[in-house]
């Protein structure tokens, strides 16, 4: 057989192999696509000011707006809830959906004279509205012909959905949400991609073997094949090493609010940081709040003093006022500049951000400011800070906001504002799609079924906030991956945990 014929045969064999692989990958994609469930998503937000404030929609203040970025395809419904509202006796309540150019895409109205209940609900069905994924839209809510009446609506911290109404006996709120149903194809795409990557080295080796046969230089191509296998091995080892170096595979504990001192929690003080660092901690959670002059400081919230009685509940100080104060008259107050400096001075630590102002617009403002502060550092230090900063998310809108302003490298998702674990499936799909590796929840929401479901998505489970060594040991033996704790002396805590695990003398976790 001459070289031309043998070359044609080799090319034909190789093409047959490629065609067979194509149909195999197509089969795997379709097989997994059939198993992809429809995911029902509800994205909720709360309107309003402070927790004890009230919004009054009347002829003088007749409208409010909610800006959102469409996370999926066209919503099935846009829902407006007034909870514990003082319903007007007359007037028209309207809800308009607008695009980023201000064009009204859809409108719905309700006659307030028909309502006399605590809960007023208005649903807008945006059927046949050309809404695009990732685009910004606005929902305008307004009243007309209301006369001297008003709809009074209180405001509360952002809950996740109307199921949490029962938790707000003394507060009132306006909720707005978008409901979606869409099909998630990430499993199918991942399967096809995975098999494609696995088949690639085989394709290269087969091509080298055939070329070796064709040119009659088998020794040369044998070494090339060996090189391919060695390269694949090195890549696999590197990927395993890289995964092992992720913070959630190295550290079991996150110290809450930088740690407690003298029995005081929620300090968010650099003094507590240094004590926690000396105690063995490497991962630190810090609460972010905006001052009245729109800078970022470390504070749990403005509704409670947490050792700063000079700031009355609800008072928002300026940056200088806050930084000149002392927590419990002795501990240093800390801002984001200080925190970034601590990260540079201690390059092996990680910071988990806890942004209490978790609405879309508030998150954009906060992380825009964080990006401005970060830009003051040299390039290498900026890179280091980003690699060691873990952004904690409360909802999907926060992810969109951070991605558009800060370009964070690491995330975790906490569900304690979701009202319970009934939204777990939606959150897990979202995390899988966006490569978010860790989910956190209150320890009293945990059970073995929930833990198994989280692990089935390849994610880690962290619980908050636990300070008792026996409880932590019990949860650890039941498969929990990590914990938030107030305890600054981690070395001593780990000794106590190990002692309980060795003796089996564990308290029952209810």
One Martini backbone bead per residue (centre of mass of N, CA, C, O) as a GRO file, in nm:
protein
  510
    1UNK     BB    1   0.095   0.037   0.025
    2UNK     BB    2   0.075   0.353  -0.022
    3UNK     BB    3   0.091   0.658   0.124
    4UNK     BB    4  -0.175   0.774   0.022
    5UNK     BB    5  -0.363   0.547   0.119
    6UNK     BB    6  -0.276   0.545   0.417
    7UNK     BB    7  -0.359   0.837   0.468
    8UNK     BB    8  -0.660   0.804   0.406
    9UNK     BB    9  -0.715   0.591   0.621
   10UNK     BB   10  -0.628   0.755   0.867
   11UNK     BB   11  -0.826   0.988   0.829
   12UNK     BB   12  -1.080   0.815   0.836
   13UNK     BB   13  -1.044   0.700   1.119
   14UNK     BB   14  -1.033   0.973   1.265
   15UNK     BB   15  -1.313   1.074   1.173
   16UNK     BB   16  -1.472   0.844   1.302
   17UNK     BB   17  -1.391   0.907   1.588
   18UNK     BB   18  -1.506   1.199   1.597
   19UNK     BB   19  -1.799   1.124   1.528
   20UNK     BB   20  -1.841   0.935   1.769
   21UNK     BB   21  -1.790   1.152   1.984
   22UNK     BB   22  -2.013   1.344   1.904
   23UNK     BB   23  -2.251   1.145   1.958
   24UNK     BB   24  -2.179   1.096   2.251
   25UNK     BB   25  -2.208   1.390   2.349
   26UNK     BB   26  -2.498   1.424   2.253
   27UNK     BB   27  -2.614   1.201   2.428
   28UNK     BB   28  -2.528   1.318   2.705
   29UNK     BB   29  -2.675   1.584   2.683
   30UNK     BB   30  -2.964   1.472   2.643
   31UNK     BB   31  -2.976   1.297   2.894
   32UNK     BB   32  -2.938   1.540   3.094
   33UNK     BB   33  -3.163   1.725   2.985
   34UNK     BB   34  -3.402   1.541   3.078
   35UNK     BB   35  -3.313   1.594   3.397
   36UNK     BB   36  -3.388   1.885   3.384
   37UNK     BB   37  -3.530   2.105   3.576
   38UNK     BB   38  -3.763   2.312   3.680
   39UNK     BB   39  -3.720   2.646   3.796
   40UNK     BB   40  -3.838   2.816   4.075
   41UNK     BB   41  -3.834   3.173   4.099
   42UNK     BB   42  -3.787   3.417   4.371
   43UNK     BB   43  -3.745   3.772   4.377
   44UNK     BB   44  -3.686   3.969   4.663
   45UNK     BB   45  -3.792   4.290   4.802
   46UNK     BB   46  -3.753   4.583   5.010
   47UNK     BB   47  -3.898   4.863   5.102
   48UNK     BB   48  -3.739   5.150   5.244
   49UNK     BB   49  -3.608   5.244   5.540
   50UNK     BB   50  -3.641   5.218   5.839
   51UNK     BB   51  -3.768   4.998   6.075
   52UNK     BB   52  -3.953   5.259   6.200
   53UNK     BB   53  -4.062   5.343   5.938
   54UNK     BB   54  -4.274   5.523   5.693
   55UNK     BB   55  -4.475   5.489   5.413
   56UNK     BB   56  -4.652   5.741   5.213
   57UNK     BB   57  -4.908   5.715   4.984
   58UNK     BB   58  -4.983   6.015   4.815
   59UNK     BB   59  -5.030   6.319   4.663
   60UNK     BB   60  -4.726   6.402   4.754
   61UNK     BB   61  -4.638   6.077   4.767
   62UNK     BB   62  -4.703   5.877   4.476
   63UNK     BB   63  -4.407   5.730   4.447
   64UNK     BB   64  -4.219   5.429   4.368
   65UNK     BB   65  -3.904   5.242   4.317
   66UNK     BB   66  -3.769   4.944   4.137
   67UNK     BB   67  -3.455   4.819   4.072
   68UNK     BB   68  -3.360   4.566   3.823
   69UNK     BB   69  -3.198   4.264   3.731
   70UNK     BB   70  -3.243   4.033   3.498
   71UNK     BB   71  -3.161   3.691   3.567
   72UNK     BB   72  -3.338   3.574   3.335
   73UNK     BB   73  -3.607   3.546   3.202
   74UNK     BB   74  -3.915   3.604   3.171
   75UNK     BB   75  -4.139   3.684   3.382
   76UNK     BB   76  -4.438   3.581   3.505
   77UNK     BB   77  -4.419   3.770   3.770
   78UNK     BB   78  -4.511   4.079   3.934
   79UNK     BB   79  -4.500   4.144   4.283
   80UNK     BB   80  -4.714   4.320   4.519
   81UNK     BB   81  -4.669   4.398   4.871
   82UNK     BB   82  -4.877   4.491   5.136
   83UNK     BB   83  -4.801   4.506   5.482
   84UNK     BB   84  -4.990   4.636   5.705
   85UNK     BB   85  -5.189   4.833   5.572
   86UNK     BB   86  -5.345   5.148   5.520
   87UNK     BB   87  -5.620   5.155   5.351
   88UNK     BB   88  -5.765   5.314   5.118
   89UNK     BB   89  -6.090   5.438   5.008
   90UNK     BB   90  -5.930   5.558   4.758
   91UNK     BB   91  -5.815   5.496   4.442
   92UNK     BB   92  -5.518   5.427   4.237
   93UNK     BB   93  -5.318   5.147   4.182
   94UNK     BB   94  -4.996   5.130   4.021
   95UNK     BB   95  -4.800   4.921   3.785
   96UNK     BB   96  -4.479   4.965   3.623
   97UNK     BB   97  -4.297   4.855   3.342
   98UNK     BB   98  -3.953   4.937   3.268
   99UNK     BB   99  -3.704   5.034   3.089
  100UNK     BB  100  -3.395   5.199   3.055
  101UNK     BB  101  -3.564   5.426   2.875
  102UNK     BB  102  -3.877   5.441   3.007
  103UNK     BB  103  -4.049   5.232   2.883
  104UNK     BB  104  -4.365   5.104   2.881
  105UNK     BB  105  -4.448   4.754   2.900
  106UNK     BB  106  -4.635   4.750   3.168
  107UNK     BB  107  -4.976   4.749   3.322
  108UNK     BB  108  -5.134   4.784   3.651
  109UNK     BB  109  -5.451   4.793   3.837
  110UNK     BB  110  -5.615   4.918   4.145
  111UNK     BB  111  -5.896   4.949   4.348
  112UNK     BB  112  -5.896   5.067   4.673
  113UNK     BB  113  -6.205   5.044   4.747
  114UNK     BB  114  -6.189   4.711   4.763
  115UNK     BB  115  -5.995   4.757   5.013
  116UNK     BB  116  -5.960   4.628   5.385
  117UNK     BB  117  -5.681   4.501   5.423
  118UNK     BB  118  -5.362   4.432   5.521
  119UNK     BB  119  -5.327   4.281   5.244
  120UNK     BB  120  -5.182   4.403   4.940
  121UNK     BB  121  -5.220   4.280   4.602
  122UNK     BB  122  -5.010   4.310   4.301
  123UNK     BB  123  -5.025   4.182   3.963
  124UNK     BB  124  -4.780   4.141   3.705
  125UNK     BB  125  -4.807   4.027   3.360
  126UNK     BB  126  -4.528   3.993   3.130
  127UNK     BB  127  -4.655   3.924   2.862
  128UNK     BB  128  -4.491   3.975   2.568
  129UNK     BB  129  -4.222   4.084   2.696
  130UNK     BB  130  -3.899   4.210   2.598
  131UNK     BB  131  -3.702   4.056   2.811
  132UNK     BB  132  -3.366   4.067   2.928
  133UNK     BB  133  -3.093   3.923   3.022
  134UNK     BB  134  -2.918   4.161   3.232
  135UNK     BB  135  -3.124   4.378   3.238
  136UNK     BB  136  -3.258   4.687   3.318
  137UNK     BB  137  -3.530   4.759   3.546
  138UNK     BB  138  -3.855   4.916   3.625
  139UNK     BB  139  -4.070   4.964   3.911
  140UNK     BB  140  -4.369   5.146   3.931
  141UNK     BB  141  -4.535   5.299   4.211
  142UNK     BB  142  -4.876   5.434   4.221
  143UNK     BB  143  -5.099   5.708   4.302
  144UNK     BB  144  -5.445   5.803   4.239
  145UNK     BB  145  -5.717   5.963   4.347
  146UNK     BB  146  -5.679   5.982   4.687
  147UNK     BB  147  -5.672   6.247   4.815
  148UNK     BB  148  -5.654   6.229   5.174
  149UNK     BB  149  -5.540   5.970   5.145
  150UNK     BB  150  -5.347   5.664   5.235
  151UNK     BB  151  -5.061   5.453   5.204
  152UNK     BB  152  -4.924   5.279   5.469
  153UNK     BB  153  -4.573   5.184   5.487
  154UNK     BB  154  -4.354   4.995   5.619
  155UNK     BB  155  -4.015   4.920   5.722
  156UNK     BB  156  -3.763   4.669   5.663
  157UNK     BB  157  -3.565   4.439   5.649
  158UNK     BB  158  -3.450   4.226   5.412
  159UNK     BB  159  -3.634   3.993   5.299
  160UNK     BB  160  -3.714   3.719   5.084
  161UNK     BB  161  -4.028   3.666   5.157
  162UNK     BB  162  -4.362   3.641   5.255
  163UNK     BB  163  -4.314   3.407   5.470
  164UNK     BB  164  -4.197   3.632   5.685
  165UNK     BB  165  -4.437   3.780   5.810
  166UNK     BB  166  -4.455   3.630   6.090
  167UNK     BB  167  -4.174   3.783   6.192
  168UNK     BB  168  -4.347   4.084   6.177
  169UNK     BB  169  -4.542   4.200   6.413
  170UNK     BB  170  -4.404   4.518   6.443
  171UNK     BB  171  -4.390   4.527   6.130
  172UNK     BB  172  -4.374   4.683   5.807
  173UNK     BB  173  -4.416   4.607   5.447
  174UNK     BB  174  -4.273   4.623   5.120
  175UNK     BB  175  -4.308   4.396   4.849
  176UNK     BB  176  -4.097   4.278   4.579
  177UNK     BB  177  -4.141   4.050   4.293
  178UNK     BB  178  -3.998   3.780   4.091
  179UNK     BB  179  -4.122   3.527   3.876
  180UNK     BB  180  -3.976   3.209   3.772
  181UNK     BB  181  -3.944   2.984   3.484
  182UNK     BB  182  -3.678   2.747   3.429
  183UNK     BB  183  -3.420   2.575   3.252
  184UNK     BB  184  -3.156   2.377   3.363
  185UNK     BB  185  -2.836   2.302   3.171
  186UNK     BB  186  -2.573   2.252   3.341
  187UNK     BB  187  -2.550   1.946   3.350
  188UNK     BB  188  -2.526   1.897   3.046
  189UNK     BB  189  -2.288   2.084   2.988
  190UNK     BB  190  -2.092   1.953   3.188
  191UNK     BB  191  -2.086   1.670   3.066
  192UNK     BB  192  -1.984   1.744   2.785
  193UNK     BB  193  -1.727   1.888   2.877
  194UNK     BB  194  -1.597   1.660   3.036
  195UNK     BB  195  -1.579   1.454   2.804
  196UNK     BB  196  -1.417   1.634   2.616
  197UNK     BB  197  -1.164   1.655   2.797
  198UNK     BB  198  -1.111   1.344   2.817
  199UNK     BB  199  -1.083   1.301   2.494
  200UNK     BB  200  -0.848   1.479   2.402
  201UNK     BB  201  -0.595   1.304   2.468
  202UNK     BB  202  -0.686   1.069   2.293
  203UNK     BB  203  -0.679   1.221   2.024
  204UNK     BB  204  -0.379   1.295   2.029
  205UNK     BB  205  -0.265   1.008   2.048
  206UNK     BB  206  -0.396   0.896   1.792
  207UNK     BB  207  -0.259   1.096   1.600
  208UNK     BB  208   0.035   1.015   1.668
  209UNK     BB  209   0.017   0.720   1.590
  210UNK     BB  210  -0.062   0.765   1.294
  211UNK     BB  211   0.188   0.934   1.221
  212UNK     BB  212   0.394   0.719   1.293
  213UNK     BB  213   0.300   0.514   1.086
  214UNK     BB  214   0.323   0.694   0.831
  215UNK     BB  215   0.641   0.786   0.885
  216UNK     BB  216   0.806   0.558   1.049
  217UNK     BB  217   0.839   0.717   1.358
  218UNK     BB  218   0.781   0.575   1.642
  219UNK     BB  219   0.979   0.678   1.855
  220UNK     BB  220   0.902   0.975   1.847
  221UNK     BB  221   0.585   0.935   1.899
  222UNK     BB  222   0.616   0.791   2.167
  223UNK     BB  223   0.730   1.040   2.318
  224UNK     BB  224   0.490   1.221   2.262
  225UNK     BB  225   0.282   1.051   2.413
  226UNK     BB  226   0.419   1.064   2.684
  227UNK     BB  227   0.399   1.372   2.705
  228UNK     BB  228   0.094   1.385   2.721
  229UNK     BB  229   0.060   1.221   2.985
  230UNK     BB  230   0.234   1.403   3.159
  231UNK     BB  231   0.071   1.664   3.119
  232UNK     BB  232  -0.195   1.556   3.232
  233UNK     BB  233  -0.084   1.485   3.511
  234UNK     BB  234   0.005   1.770   3.591
  235UNK     BB  235  -0.271   1.903   3.568
  236UNK     BB  236  -0.417   1.725   3.777
  237UNK     BB  237  -0.231   1.792   4.016
  238UNK     BB  238  -0.280   2.097   4.012
  239UNK     BB  239  -0.587   2.091   4.057
  240UNK     BB  240  -0.571   1.949   4.331
  241UNK     BB  241  -0.394   2.159   4.468
  242UNK     BB  242  -0.572   2.406   4.423
  243UNK     BB  243  -0.818   2.294   4.581
  244UNK     BB  244  -0.664   2.248   4.854
  245UNK     BB  245  -0.612   2.580   4.878
  246UNK     BB  246  -0.876   2.639   4.955
  247UNK     BB  247  -1.018   2.775   5.227
  248UNK     BB  248  -1.246   2.543   5.274
  249UNK     BB  249  -1.003   2.312   5.284
  250UNK     BB  250  -0.833   2.451   5.542
  251UNK     BB  251  -1.084   2.597   5.699
  252UNK     BB  252  -1.331   2.565   5.961
  253UNK     BB  253  -1.308   2.872   6.061
  254UNK     BB  254  -1.510   3.165   6.141
  255UNK     BB  255  -1.474   3.474   6.268
  256UNK     BB  256  -1.698   3.673   6.427
  257UNK     BB  257  -1.656   3.998   6.398
  258UNK     BB  258  -1.336   3.929   6.474
  259UNK     BB  259  -1.445   3.888   6.759
  260UNK     BB  260  -1.428   3.852   7.106
  261UNK     BB  261  -1.430   4.070   7.409
  262UNK     BB  262  -1.513   4.045   7.726
  263UNK     BB  263  -1.804   3.933   7.605
  264UNK     BB  264  -1.794   4.097   7.338
  265UNK     BB  265  -1.984   4.140   7.059
  266UNK     BB  266  -1.977   4.286   6.750
  267UNK     BB  267  -1.709   4.462   6.713
  268UNK     BB  268  -1.521   4.509   6.462
  269UNK     BB  269  -1.215   4.499   6.567
  270UNK     BB  270  -0.874   4.518   6.556
  271UNK     BB  271  -0.832   4.403   6.837
  272UNK     BB  272  -0.978   4.134   6.784
  273UNK     BB  273  -0.811   4.043   6.549
  274UNK     BB  274  -0.537   4.004   6.698
  275UNK     BB  275  -0.642   3.792   6.897
  276UNK     BB  276  -0.741   3.587   6.683
  277UNK     BB  277  -0.471   3.551   6.542
  278UNK     BB  278  -0.322   3.444   6.796
  279UNK     BB  279  -0.547   3.202   6.824
  280UNK     BB  280  -0.549   3.088   6.490
  281UNK     BB  281  -0.684   3.257   6.289
  282UNK     BB  282  -0.770   3.304   5.914
  283UNK     BB  283  -1.087   3.363   5.924
  284UNK     BB  284  -1.278   3.670   5.867
  285UNK     BB  285  -1.553   3.840   5.978
  286UNK     BB  286  -1.712   4.142   5.830
  287UNK     BB  287  -1.897   4.427   5.885
  288UNK     BB  288  -2.086   4.633   5.661
  289UNK     BB  289  -2.113   4.997   5.659
  290UNK     BB  290  -2.266   5.303   5.596
  291UNK     BB  291  -2.220   5.618   5.614
  292UNK     BB  292  -2.346   5.933   5.576
  293UNK     BB  293  -2.076   5.985   5.375
  294UNK     BB  294  -2.022   5.711   5.215
  295UNK     BB  295  -1.865   5.501   5.394
  296UNK     BB  296  -1.667   5.224   5.511
  297UNK     BB  297  -1.754   5.029   5.794
  298UNK     BB  298  -1.729   4.839   6.096
  299UNK     BB  299  -2.068   4.726   6.132
  300UNK     BB  300  -2.357   4.567   6.198
  301UNK     BB  301  -2.539   4.826   6.284
  302UNK     BB  302  -2.767   5.114   6.352
  303UNK     BB  303  -2.987   4.993   6.564
  304UNK     BB  304  -2.732   4.928   6.739
  305UNK     BB  305  -2.464   5.001   6.939
  306UNK     BB  306  -2.238   4.803   7.027
  307UNK     BB  307  -2.070   5.014   7.231
  308UNK     BB  308  -2.218   5.301   7.104
  309UNK     BB  309  -2.411   5.518   7.280
  310UNK     BB  310  -2.366   5.794   7.121
  311UNK     BB  311  -2.535   5.623   6.914
  312UNK     BB  312  -2.832   5.618   6.840
  313UNK     BB  313  -3.078   5.444   6.743
  314UNK     BB  314  -3.044   5.504   6.387
  315UNK     BB  315  -2.782   5.645   6.385
  316UNK     BB  316  -2.569   5.801   6.131
  317UNK     BB  317  -2.255   5.847   6.101
  318UNK     BB  318  -1.974   5.961   6.027
  319UNK     BB  319  -1.663   5.868   5.966
  320UNK     BB  320  -1.526   6.042   6.186
  321UNK     BB  321  -1.712   5.976   6.420
  322UNK     BB  322  -1.654   5.674   6.422
  323UNK     BB  323  -1.329   5.680   6.435
  324UNK     BB  324  -1.337   5.858   6.717
  325UNK     BB  325  -1.443   5.623   6.849
  326UNK     BB  326  -1.520   5.384   7.122
  327UNK     BB  327  -1.552   5.063   7.207
  328UNK     BB  328  -1.625   5.048   7.519
  329UNK     BB  329  -1.397   5.283   7.555
  330UNK     BB  330  -1.135   5.090   7.400
  331UNK     BB  331  -1.201   5.010   7.112
  332UNK     BB  332  -1.130   5.000   6.791
  333UNK     BB  333  -1.214   5.138   6.513
  334UNK     BB  334  -1.315   5.029   6.171
  335UNK     BB  335  -1.218   5.025   5.836
  336UNK     BB  336  -1.146   4.940   5.514
  337UNK     BB  337  -0.859   5.033   5.517
  338UNK     BB  338  -0.771   4.871   5.763
  339UNK     BB  339  -0.843   4.592   5.649
  340UNK     BB  340  -0.654   4.596   5.405
  341UNK     BB  341  -0.397   4.631   5.573
  342UNK     BB  342  -0.423   4.361   5.727
  343UNK     BB  343  -0.399   4.187   5.466
  344UNK     BB  344  -0.109   4.279   5.400
  345UNK     BB  345   0.028   4.212   5.682
  346UNK     BB  346  -0.158   3.928   5.648
  347UNK     BB  347  -0.133   3.715   5.379
  348UNK     BB  348  -0.294   3.440   5.512
  349UNK     BB  349  -0.564   3.577   5.512
  350UNK     BB  350  -0.929   3.597   5.542
  351UNK     BB  351  -1.223   3.774   5.414
  352UNK     BB  352  -1.559   3.811   5.521
  353UNK     BB  353  -1.826   3.960   5.394
  354UNK     BB  354  -2.095   4.170   5.561
  355UNK     BB  355  -2.363   4.307   5.393
  356UNK     BB  356  -2.642   4.452   5.525
  357UNK     BB  357  -2.675   4.614   5.257
  358UNK     BB  358  -2.863   4.405   5.019
  359UNK     BB  359  -2.938   4.569   4.800
  360UNK     BB  360  -2.873   4.656   4.489
  361UNK     BB  361  -2.803   4.960   4.522
  362UNK     BB  362  -2.638   4.931   4.784
  363UNK     BB  363  -2.425   4.737   4.667
  364UNK     BB  364  -2.319   4.915   4.446
  365UNK     BB  365  -2.225   5.143   4.630
  366UNK     BB  366  -2.037   4.981   4.817
  367UNK     BB  367  -1.850   4.842   4.587
  368UNK     BB  368  -1.763   5.103   4.460
  369UNK     BB  369  -1.613   5.202   4.710
  370UNK     BB  370  -1.427   4.957   4.739
  371UNK     BB  371  -1.286   5.001   4.463
  372UNK     BB  372  -1.170   5.278   4.532
  373UNK     BB  373  -0.995   5.185   4.767
  374UNK     BB  374  -0.835   4.966   4.611
  375UNK     BB  375  -0.704   5.169   4.396
  376UNK     BB  376  -0.481   5.278   4.613
  377UNK     BB  377  -0.336   5.024   4.541
  378UNK     BB  378  -0.125   4.831   4.425
  379UNK     BB  379  -0.153   4.578   4.206
  380UNK     BB  380  -0.054   4.337   4.387
  381UNK     BB  381  -0.236   4.412   4.631
  382UNK     BB  382  -0.503   4.397   4.489
  383UNK     BB  383  -0.484   4.102   4.413
  384UNK     BB  384  -0.458   3.989   4.697
  385UNK     BB  385  -0.722   4.091   4.817
  386UNK     BB  386  -0.912   3.950   4.616
  387UNK     BB  387  -0.805   3.654   4.682
  388UNK     BB  388  -0.892   3.717   5.014
  389UNK     BB  389  -1.193   3.778   4.927
  390UNK     BB  390  -1.523   3.707   5.067
  391UNK     BB  391  -1.839   3.722   4.938
  392UNK     BB  392  -2.142   3.774   5.093
  393UNK     BB  393  -2.459   3.639   5.017
  394UNK     BB  394  -2.828   3.689   5.014
  395UNK     BB  395  -2.862   3.728   4.697
  396UNK     BB  396  -2.874   3.759   4.355
  397UNK     BB  397  -2.846   4.070   4.329
  398UNK     BB  398  -2.569   4.092   4.466
  399UNK     BB  399  -2.408   3.949   4.250
  400UNK     BB  400  -2.465   4.147   4.021
  401UNK     BB  401  -2.353   4.397   4.167
  402UNK     BB  402  -2.061   4.299   4.218
  403UNK     BB  403  -1.986   4.222   3.923
  404UNK     BB  404  -2.034   4.533   3.821
  405UNK     BB  405  -1.801   4.666   4.042
  406UNK     BB  406  -1.559   4.442   4.163
  407UNK     BB  407  -1.467   4.157   4.084
  408UNK     BB  408  -1.493   3.897   4.238
  409UNK     BB  409  -1.343   3.573   4.333
  410UNK     BB  410  -1.526   3.520   4.598
  411UNK     BB  411  -1.796   3.315   4.737
  412UNK     BB  412  -2.087   3.319   4.952
  413UNK     BB  413  -2.395   3.170   5.082
  414UNK     BB  414  -2.662   3.307   5.270
  415UNK     BB  415  -2.996   3.200   5.423
  416UNK     BB  416  -3.118   3.367   5.677
  417UNK     BB  417  -3.309   3.563   5.479
  418UNK     BB  418  -3.506   3.326   5.350
  419UNK     BB  419  -3.685   3.189   5.606
  420UNK     BB  420  -3.549   2.913   5.501
  421UNK     BB  421  -3.515   2.589   5.324
  422UNK     BB  422  -3.730   2.620   5.078
  423UNK     BB  423  -3.491   2.773   4.888
  424UNK     BB  424  -3.251   2.575   4.833
  425UNK     BB  425  -3.268   2.485   4.537
  426UNK     BB  426  -3.232   2.763   4.410
  427UNK     BB  427  -2.960   2.833   4.542
  428UNK     BB  428  -2.796   2.588   4.439
  429UNK     BB  429  -2.824   2.649   4.139
  430UNK     BB  430  -2.694   2.924   4.152
  431UNK     BB  431  -2.420   2.833   4.268
  432UNK     BB  432  -2.343   2.635   4.048
  433UNK     BB  433  -2.353   2.834   3.808
  434UNK     BB  434  -2.139   3.044   3.985
  435UNK     BB  435  -1.922   2.894   4.159
  436UNK     BB  436  -2.030   2.846   4.457
  437UNK     BB  437  -1.892   2.670   4.744
  438UNK     BB  438  -2.060   2.814   4.988
  439UNK     BB  439  -2.292   2.742   5.261
  440UNK     BB  440  -2.492   2.925   5.491
  441UNK     BB  441  -2.636   2.867   5.829
  442UNK     BB  442  -2.826   2.810   6.073
  443UNK     BB  443  -2.798   2.555   6.296
  444UNK     BB  444  -3.127   2.516   6.333
  445UNK     BB  445  -3.160   2.429   6.011
  446UNK     BB  446  -3.017   2.174   6.036
  447UNK     BB  447  -2.983   1.865   5.848
  448UNK     BB  448  -2.907   1.577   5.686
  449UNK     BB  449  -3.062   1.641   5.425
  450UNK     BB  450  -2.943   1.919   5.373
  451UNK     BB  451  -2.646   1.832   5.370
  452UNK     BB  452  -2.670   1.631   5.133
  453UNK     BB  453  -2.765   1.837   4.923
  454UNK     BB  454  -2.519   2.022   4.929
  455UNK     BB  455  -2.308   1.797   4.859
  456UNK     BB  456  -2.438   1.719   4.578
  457UNK     BB  457  -2.317   2.015   4.471
  458UNK     BB  458  -2.017   2.047   4.593
  459UNK     BB  459  -2.063   2.174   4.876
  460UNK     BB  460  -2.029   2.365   5.163
  461UNK     BB  461  -2.098   2.355   5.520
  462UNK     BB  462  -2.196   2.636   5.718
  463UNK     BB  463  -2.226   2.745   6.056
  464UNK     BB  464  -2.434   2.966   6.263
  465UNK     BB  465  -2.339   3.043   6.584
  466UNK     BB  466  -2.056   2.870   6.744
  467UNK     BB  467  -1.908   2.802   7.094
  468UNK     BB  468  -1.950   2.497   7.144
  469UNK     BB  469  -1.760   2.216   7.144
  470UNK     BB  470  -1.974   1.986   7.152
  471UNK     BB  471  -2.148   2.083   6.916
  472UNK     BB  472  -1.927   2.091   6.701
  473UNK     BB  473  -1.850   1.792   6.721
  474UNK     BB  474  -2.125   1.681   6.640
  475UNK     BB  475  -2.147   1.819   6.360
  476UNK     BB  476  -1.886   1.704   6.245
  477UNK     BB  477  -1.974   1.397   6.262
  478UNK     BB  478  -2.234   1.478   6.062
  479UNK     BB  479  -2.081   1.668   5.814
  480UNK     BB  480  -1.978   1.936   5.883
  481UNK     BB  481  -1.739   2.178   5.762
  482UNK     BB  482  -1.827   2.456   5.922
  483UNK     BB  483  -1.770   2.763   6.133
  484UNK     BB  484  -1.903   3.007   6.325
  485UNK     BB  485  -1.727   3.222   6.566
  486UNK     BB  486  -1.641   3.408   6.868
  487UNK     BB  487  -1.389   3.262   6.928
  488UNK     BB  488  -1.050   3.351   6.956
  489UNK     BB  489  -0.943   3.072   7.078
  490UNK     BB  490  -0.882   2.822   6.866
  491UNK     BB  491  -0.682   2.627   6.993
  492UNK     BB  492  -0.861   2.558   7.240
  493UNK     BB  493  -1.117   2.474   7.093
  494UNK     BB  494  -0.990   2.232   6.936
  495UNK     BB  495  -0.914   2.070   7.187
  496UNK     BB  496  -1.204   2.032   7.292
  497UNK     BB  497  -1.320   1.895   7.045
  498UNK     BB  498  -1.124   1.651   7.043
  499UNK     BB  499  -1.204   1.546   7.321
  500UNK     BB  500  -1.500   1.482   7.252
  501UNK     BB  501  -1.437   1.291   7.011
  502UNK     BB  502  -1.267   1.082   7.173
  503UNK     BB  503  -1.496   1.021   7.403
  504UNK     BB  504  -1.810   1.072   7.301
  505UNK     BB  505  -1.899   1.338   7.476
  506UNK     BB  506  -2.202   1.437   7.348
  507UNK     BB  507  -2.418   1.660   7.268
  508UNK     BB  508  -2.730   1.704   7.166
  509UNK     BB  509  -2.865   1.798   6.860
  510UNK     BB  510  -3.167   1.975   6.790
   0.00000   0.00000   0.00000
